[in-house]
Coordinates of C-alpha atoms in Angstrom, one line a residue:
X661 CA 0.0 0.0 0.0
X662 CA 1.5 3.4 -1.0
X663 CA 1.4 6.7 0.8
X664 CA -1.4 8.0 -1.5
X665 CA -3.4 4.8 -0.8
X666 CA -3.0 5.5 2.9
X667 CA -4.1 9.1 2.5
X668 CA -7.2 8.1 0.5
X669 CA -8.1 5.5 3.0
X670 CA -7.6 7.9 5.9
X671 CA -10.1 10.3 4.2
X672 CA -12.6 7.5 3.8
X673 CA -12.4 6.8 7.5
X674 CA -12.9 10.4 8.5
X675 CA -15.9 10.9 6.1
X676 CA -17.5 7.7 7.3
X677 CA -17.1 8.7 11.0
X678 CA -18.5 12.2 10.2
X679 CA -21.6 10.6 8.7
X680 CA -22.1 8.3 11.7
X681 CA -21.5 11.2 14.1
X682 CA -24.2 13.2 12.3
X683 CA -26.6 10.3 12.8
X684 CA -25.6 10.2 16.5
X685 CA -26.3 13.9 16.9
X686 CA -29.7 13.7 15.2
X687 CA -30.9 10.6 17.2
X688 CA -29.5 11.8 20.5
X689 CA -31.3 15.1 20.2
X690 CA -34.6 13.6 18.8
X691 CA -34.8 11.0 21.5
X692 CA -33.3 13.0 24.4
X693 CA -30.7 10.2 24.8
X694 CA -28.9 11.2 28.1
X695 CA -27.4 9.0 30.8
X696 CA -27.9 11.8 33.4
X697 CA -31.5 12.0 32.4
X698 CA -31.9 8.3 32.7
X699 CA -30.5 8.1 36.2
X700 CA -32.4 11.3 37.4
X701 CA -35.7 10.1 36.0
X702 CA -35.4 6.8 38.0
X703 CA -34.4 8.6 41.2
X704 CA -36.9 11.5 41.0
X705 CA -39.9 9.8 39.3
X706 CA -39.3 6.1 39.1
X707 CA -39.4 6.5 35.3
X708 CA -37.2 3.9 33.6
X709 CA -37.8 4.7 29.9
X710 CA -34.5 6.4 29.3
X711 CA -32.6 3.8 31.4
X712 CA -34.1 1.1 29.1
X713 CA -33.1 3.2 26.1
X714 CA -29.5 3.3 27.4
X715 CA -29.6 -0.4 28.2
X716 CA -30.8 -1.1 24.6
X717 CA -27.9 0.9 23.2
X718 CA -25.4 -1.1 25.3
X719 CA -27.0 -4.4 24.2
X720 CA -26.9 -3.4 20.5
X721 CA -23.3 -2.2 20.8
X722 CA -22.3 -5.3 22.7
X723 CA -24.0 -7.7 20.3
X724 CA -22.5 -5.9 17.2
X725 CA -18.9 -5.7 18.5
X726 CA -18.8 -9.3 19.7
X727 CA -20.3 -10.5 16.5
X728 CA -17.4 -8.9 14.7
X729 CA -15.0 -10.5 17.1
X730 CA -16.6 -13.9 16.5
X731 CA -16.3 -13.4 12.7
X732 CA -12.6 -12.5 13.1
X733 CA -13.0 -9.0 11.9
X734 CA -11.8 -7.2 15.0
X735 CA -10.1 -8.0 18.3
X736 CA -10.8 -6.4 21.7
X737 CA -7.1 -6.4 22.5
X738 CA -6.6 -3.7 19.8
X739 CA -8.8 -1.3 21.8
X740 CA -7.9 1.1 24.6
X741 CA -10.2 -0.7 26.9
X742 CA -8.9 -4.3 26.9
X743 CA -5.3 -3.8 28.0
X744 CA -3.9 -6.5 30.4
X745 CA -3.2 -3.7 32.9
X746 CA -6.4 -3.1 34.9
X747 CA -6.4 0.4 36.4
X748 CA -9.3 -0.4 38.7
X749 CA -8.9 2.5 41.1
X750 CA -8.6 5.0 38.2
X751 CA -11.8 3.6 36.7
X752 CA -13.7 3.9 39.9
X753 CA -12.4 7.3 41.0
X754 CA -12.4 8.8 37.5
X755 CA -15.9 7.5 36.9
X756 CA -17.1 9.0 40.2
X757 CA -15.6 12.4 39.4
X758 CA -17.2 12.3 35.9
X759 CA -20.6 11.3 37.3
X760 CA -20.5 14.1 39.9
X761 CA -19.4 16.6 37.3
X762 CA -22.2 15.4 34.9
X763 CA -24.8 16.1 37.6
X764 CA -23.5 19.6 38.0
X765 CA -23.1 20.4 34.3
X766 CA -26.6 19.3 33.3
X767 CA -25.3 16.4 31.3
X768 CA -22.3 14.5 30.1
X769 CA -19.9 15.4 27.2
X770 CA -22.1 14.0 24.5
X771 CA -25.2 15.7 25.9
X772 CA -23.5 19.0 26.0
X773 CA -22.4 18.6 22.4
X774 CA -26.0 17.9 21.5
X775 CA -27.3 20.8 23.5
X776 CA -24.7 23.1 21.9
X777 CA -26.1 22.1 18.5
X778 CA -29.5 23.3 19.7
X779 CA -28.1 26.8 20.7
X780 CA -27.2 26.2 24.4
X781 CA -24.3 28.5 25.2
X782 CA -24.0 27.0 28.7
X783 CA -22.9 23.8 27.0
X784 CA -20.2 25.8 25.0
X785 CA -18.7 27.0 28.3
X786 CA -18.9 23.5 29.8
X787 CA -17.1 22.0 26.8
X788 CA -14.4 24.7 26.8
X789 CA -13.7 24.0 30.5
X790 CA -13.9 20.2 29.9
X791 CA -11.4 20.5 27.1
X792 CA -8.9 22.4 29.1
X793 CA -9.1 20.1 32.2
X794 CA -9.0 17.0 30.0
X795 CA -5.9 18.3 28.2
X796 CA -4.2 19.0 31.5
X797 CA -5.1 15.5 32.7
X798 CA -3.7 14.0 29.5
X799 CA -0.4 15.8 29.5
X800 CA -0.3 18.6 32.1
X801 CA -0.5 19.4 35.8
X802 CA -3.3 17.0 36.7
X803 CA -1.7 14.3 34.5
X804 CA 1.3 14.2 36.9
X805 CA -1.2 13.9 39.8
X806 CA -3.0 11.1 37.9
X807 CA 0.1 9.1 37.2
X808 CA 1.5 9.5 40.7
X809 CA -1.7 8.5 42.5
X810 CA -4.6 6.4 41.1
X811 CA -2.7 5.0 38.1
X812 CA -0.2 3.4 40.4
X813 CA -2.8 1.1 41.7
X814 CA -3.3 -1.6 39.2
X815 CA -3.6 -5.4 38.5
X816 CA -1.5 -6.9 35.8
X817 CA -3.6 -9.7 34.2
X818 CA -2.3 -12.7 32.3
X819 CA -4.4 -11.6 29.3
X820 CA -6.5 -8.7 28.1
X821 CA -9.1 -7.5 30.6
X822 CA -12.0 -8.3 28.3
X823 CA -14.0 -11.3 29.6
X824 CA -13.4 -13.6 26.5
X825 CA -9.6 -13.2 26.7
X826 CA -9.6 -13.9 30.5
X827 CA -12.0 -16.9 30.3
X828 CA -10.1 -18.5 27.4
X829 CA -7.3 -19.2 29.8
X830 CA -9.5 -21.3 32.1
X831 CA -11.9 -22.8 29.6
X832 CA -9.6 -23.5 26.6
X833 CA -12.3 -22.1 24.3
X834 CA -11.3 -19.7 21.5
X835 CA -11.8 -16.0 22.2
X836 CA -14.1 -15.8 19.2
X837 CA -16.4 -18.4 20.6
X838 CA -16.5 -16.9 24.0
X839 CA -17.1 -13.4 22.6
X840 CA -20.2 -14.8 20.8
X841 CA -21.4 -16.6 23.9
X842 CA -20.8 -13.9 26.5
X843 CA -21.7 -11.0 24.3
X844 CA -24.8 -12.7 23.0
X845 CA -26.0 -13.8 26.5
X846 CA -25.5 -10.4 28.1
X847 CA -27.1 -8.6 25.2
X848 CA -30.1 -10.9 25.3
X849 CA -30.4 -10.4 29.0
X850 CA -30.4 -6.6 28.6
X851 CA -32.9 -6.9 25.8
X852 CA -35.3 -9.0 27.9
X853 CA -35.1 -6.4 30.7
X854 CA -35.8 -3.6 28.2
X855 CA -39.0 -5.1 26.8
X856 CA -40.4 -6.4 30.1
X857 CA -42.2 -3.1 30.6
X858 CA -44.2 -1.0 28.1
X859 CA -41.7 1.8 28.5
X860 CA -39.1 -0.4 26.7
X861 CA -41.4 -1.0 23.8
X862 CA -42.0 2.5 22.6
X863 CA -40.7 3.8 19.2
X864 CA -38.6 6.5 20.9
X865 CA -36.9 3.9 23.1
X866 CA -36.0 1.7 20.2
X867 CA -34.9 4.6 18.0
X868 CA -32.6 5.9 20.7
X869 CA -31.3 2.5 21.8
X870 CA -30.9 0.8 18.5
X871 CA -29.8 3.9 16.7
X872 CA -27.1 4.9 19.2
X873 CA -25.9 1.4 19.6
X874 CA -25.7 0.8 15.9
X875 CA -23.6 4.0 15.5
X876 CA -21.1 2.8 18.1
X877 CA -20.8 -0.5 16.2
X878 CA -20.5 1.3 12.9
X879 CA -17.6 3.4 14.2
X880 CA -15.9 0.2 15.6
X881 CA -16.2 -1.3 12.1
X882 CA -14.8 1.8 10.4
X883 CA -11.9 2.1 12.7
X884 CA -11.1 -1.6 13.2
X885 CA -12.0 -3.0 9.8
X886 CA -12.0 -0.2 7.1
X887 CA -9.2 1.8 8.7
X888 CA -6.9 -1.1 9.6
X889 CA -3.7 -1.3 7.6
X890 CA -1.7 -4.6 8.1
X891 CA 1.5 -2.8 7.1
X892 CA 1.9 0.9 7.1
X893 CA 4.5 1.8 4.4
X894 CA 6.2 4.3 6.8
X895 CA 6.5 2.1 9.9
X896 CA 6.1 -1.4 8.3
X897 CA 3.8 -2.1 11.3
X898 CA 0.1 -2.6 11.6
X899 CA -1.8 0.6 12.0
X900 CA -5.3 1.9 12.7
X901 CA -5.8 5.1 10.7
X902 CA -7.0 8.5 12.0
X903 CA -6.9 7.6 15.7
X904 CA -5.3 9.5 18.6
X905 CA -4.5 6.3 20.5
X906 CA -3.1 4.5 17.5
X907 CA -5.6 1.7 18.4
X908 CA -9.0 0.8 17.2
X909 CA -11.5 3.4 18.5
X910 CA -15.2 4.1 18.7
X911 CA -17.0 7.2 20.0
X912 CA -15.9 8.9 23.3
X913 CA -16.6 12.5 24.3
X914 CA -13.9 13.7 26.7
X915 CA -10.4 13.4 25.3
X916 CA -11.7 13.9 21.7
X917 CA -13.2 17.2 22.8
X918 CA -9.8 18.3 24.1
X919 CA -8.1 17.1 20.9
X920 CA -10.7 19.1 18.9
X921 CA -9.9 22.4 20.7
X922 CA -6.2 21.7 20.5
X923 CA -6.5 21.2 16.7
X924 CA -8.2 24.6 16.5
X925 CA -5.6 26.3 18.7
X926 CA -2.6 24.8 16.9
X927 CA -4.1 24.6 13.4
X928 CA -0.9 25.9 11.7
X929 CA 1.1 23.1 13.3
X930 CA 1.3 20.5 10.5
X931 CA 1.7 17.7 13.1
X932 CA -1.8 18.3 14.2
X933 CA -4.1 16.3 12.0
X934 CA -7.8 15.5 12.0
X935 CA -8.6 12.3 13.8
X936 CA -11.6 10.1 14.3
X937 CA -12.4 11.6 17.7
X938 CA -12.1 15.2 16.4
X939 CA -14.3 14.6 13.4
X940 CA -16.9 12.8 15.6
X941 CA -17.1 15.7 18.1
X942 CA -17.9 18.1 15.3
X943 CA -20.3 15.7 13.6
X944 CA -22.4 15.3 16.8
X945 CA -22.8 19.1 17.1
X946 CA -23.7 19.5 13.4
X947 CA -26.2 16.6 13.6
X948 CA -27.9 18.1 16.6
X949 CA -27.9 21.5 14.8
X950 CA -29.6 20.0 11.7
X951 CA -32.3 18.4 13.9
X952 CA -32.9 21.6 15.9
X953 CA -33.3 23.6 12.7
X954 CA -35.5 21.0 11.0
X955 CA -37.8 20.8 14.0
X956 CA -37.6 24.6 14.5
X957 CA -36.5 24.1 18.1
X958 CA -33.2 26.0 17.9
X959 CA -32.9 28.7 20.5
X960 CA -30.2 30.5 22.3
X961 CA -29.9 29.7 26.0
X962 CA -27.6 31.1 28.7
X963 CA -26.9 31.0 32.4
X964 CA -29.5 32.0 34.9
X965 CA -27.0 33.5 37.3
X966 CA -23.6 33.3 39.0
X967 CA -24.5 30.2 40.9
X968 CA -25.6 28.4 37.8
X969 CA -22.4 29.4 36.1
X970 CA -20.3 28.2 39.0
X971 CA -22.0 24.7 39.0
X972 CA -21.4 24.3 35.3
X973 CA -17.8 25.4 35.5
X974 CA -17.1 22.9 38.3
X975 CA -19.0 20.2 36.5
X976 CA -16.8 20.8 33.3
X977 CA -13.6 20.5 35.3
X978 CA -14.7 17.3 37.1
X979 CA -15.9 15.7 33.8
X980 CA -12.6 16.6 32.0
X981 CA -10.4 15.2 34.8
X982 CA -12.6 12.3 35.6
X983 CA -13.2 11.3 31.9
X984 CA -9.4 11.1 31.3
X985 CA -8.7 9.3 34.6
X986 CA -11.4 6.7 33.8
X987 CA -10.4 6.4 30.1
X988 CA -13.8 7.4 29.0
X989 CA -17.3 8.9 29.7
X990 CA -20.9 7.6 29.6
X991 CA -20.4 7.0 25.8
X992 CA -16.7 6.1 25.8
X993 CA -16.8 3.7 28.7
X994 CA -20.5 3.3 29.2
X995 CA -21.2 2.0 25.7
X996 CA -18.1 1.7 23.5
X997 CA -16.0 0.3 26.4
X998 CA -18.7 -2.0 27.8
X999 CA -19.3 -3.4 24.3
X1000 CA -15.8 -4.9 24.5
X1001 CA -16.7 -6.7 27.7
X1002 CA -13.9 -4.9 29.5
X1003 CA -13.6 -5.2 33.3
X1004 CA -12.3 -1.7 33.6
X1005 CA -15.3 -0.4 31.6
X1006 CA -17.8 -2.1 34.0
X1007 CA -16.0 -0.5 36.9
X1008 CA -16.0 2.9 35.3
X1009 CA -19.7 2.7 34.7
X1010 CA -20.2 1.8 38.4
X1011 CA -18.2 4.8 39.4
X1012 CA -20.1 7.1 37.0
X1013 CA -23.5 5.9 38.4
X1014 CA -22.2 6.3 42.0
X1015 CA -20.9 9.8 41.3
X1016 CA -24.1 10.8 39.6
X1017 CA -26.3 9.6 42.5
X1018 CA -24.1 11.5 44.9
X1019 CA -24.4 14.7 42.8
X1020 CA -28.2 14.3 42.5
X1021 CA -28.5 13.9 46.2
X1022 CA -26.4 17.0 46.9
X1023 CA -28.5 19.0 44.4
X1024 CA -31.7 17.8 46.2
X1025 CA -30.3 18.7 49.6
X1026 CA -29.3 22.2 48.3
X1027 CA -32.8 22.8 46.9
X1028 CA -34.5 21.7 50.1
X1029 CA -32.2 23.8 52.2
X1030 CA -32.8 26.9 50.1
X1031 CA -36.6 26.3 50.3

């Protein structure tokens, strides 16, 4: 494969991801797909519709990713989530920080991207703060703190931390077979839970769940199948094109937001190139903008006061730091990561839920005290 072939394929990957991100933005806005909303609806009203939508998205992504593993198209070990090094404390602490920040900032990174597309200027501020804090946690001041504290606590596993890779050591079954079995069983269990109640059988639930899950699978295929080069002519090594991690990637909404703002800031630096994550970030905003314009629901929205601004600033910081520490957000770990059956992803989701519940409880206490 020549350099021109690589360049052409790189462009194909970016255009394909942009198209998928546009779909994500439209669906997420149309169905109000939001992890914070799902948790708060359950806590405040006992309404499980959005929780079932989220579970359906996870089931779809899990089924699709592990079907590709079973077919030999992709391997979980080529993702950021399935490393043999299990940073369990980072996943829990980072997830909790992200969840707490999400409750203060009126939504996670993906939700703020969608709201920005609808004209919400509060989300723009949150995303700017998230980008700065995430960048600092990748390579700056808080990165040193991360490396010297929670990242030191780890378990080195004999294989990748995805369940099929771990269980193949004790069962002797091929990873492809175990991926099909475990991924299929967990996905079916989630699907059964989703459809048990009428809330899980509505058109909105299925559009949001199937649509978002299918987009995640689509990006996995684009990155891991279409964008995979067995031998890069420059390095003579296998490569996954247009990724920041140099591994197979799907959607995530923390580090890519930081990369997007860095690309804008250092545009004249030729070493800064468009990547899957940057393009996906822009695509989600544009998709939400298109939907807002088509439905005539686009409107500008700002902060209600200093207190509202303070909460969103703090929430942005916590999400930026927590998302990098946990290696992902509600989309990155909660759907993309969990679809690989990674232990770290399950821990990160547990941390996110715990942090969100803590944040919601604090918000309720503050309101009751003020009243």
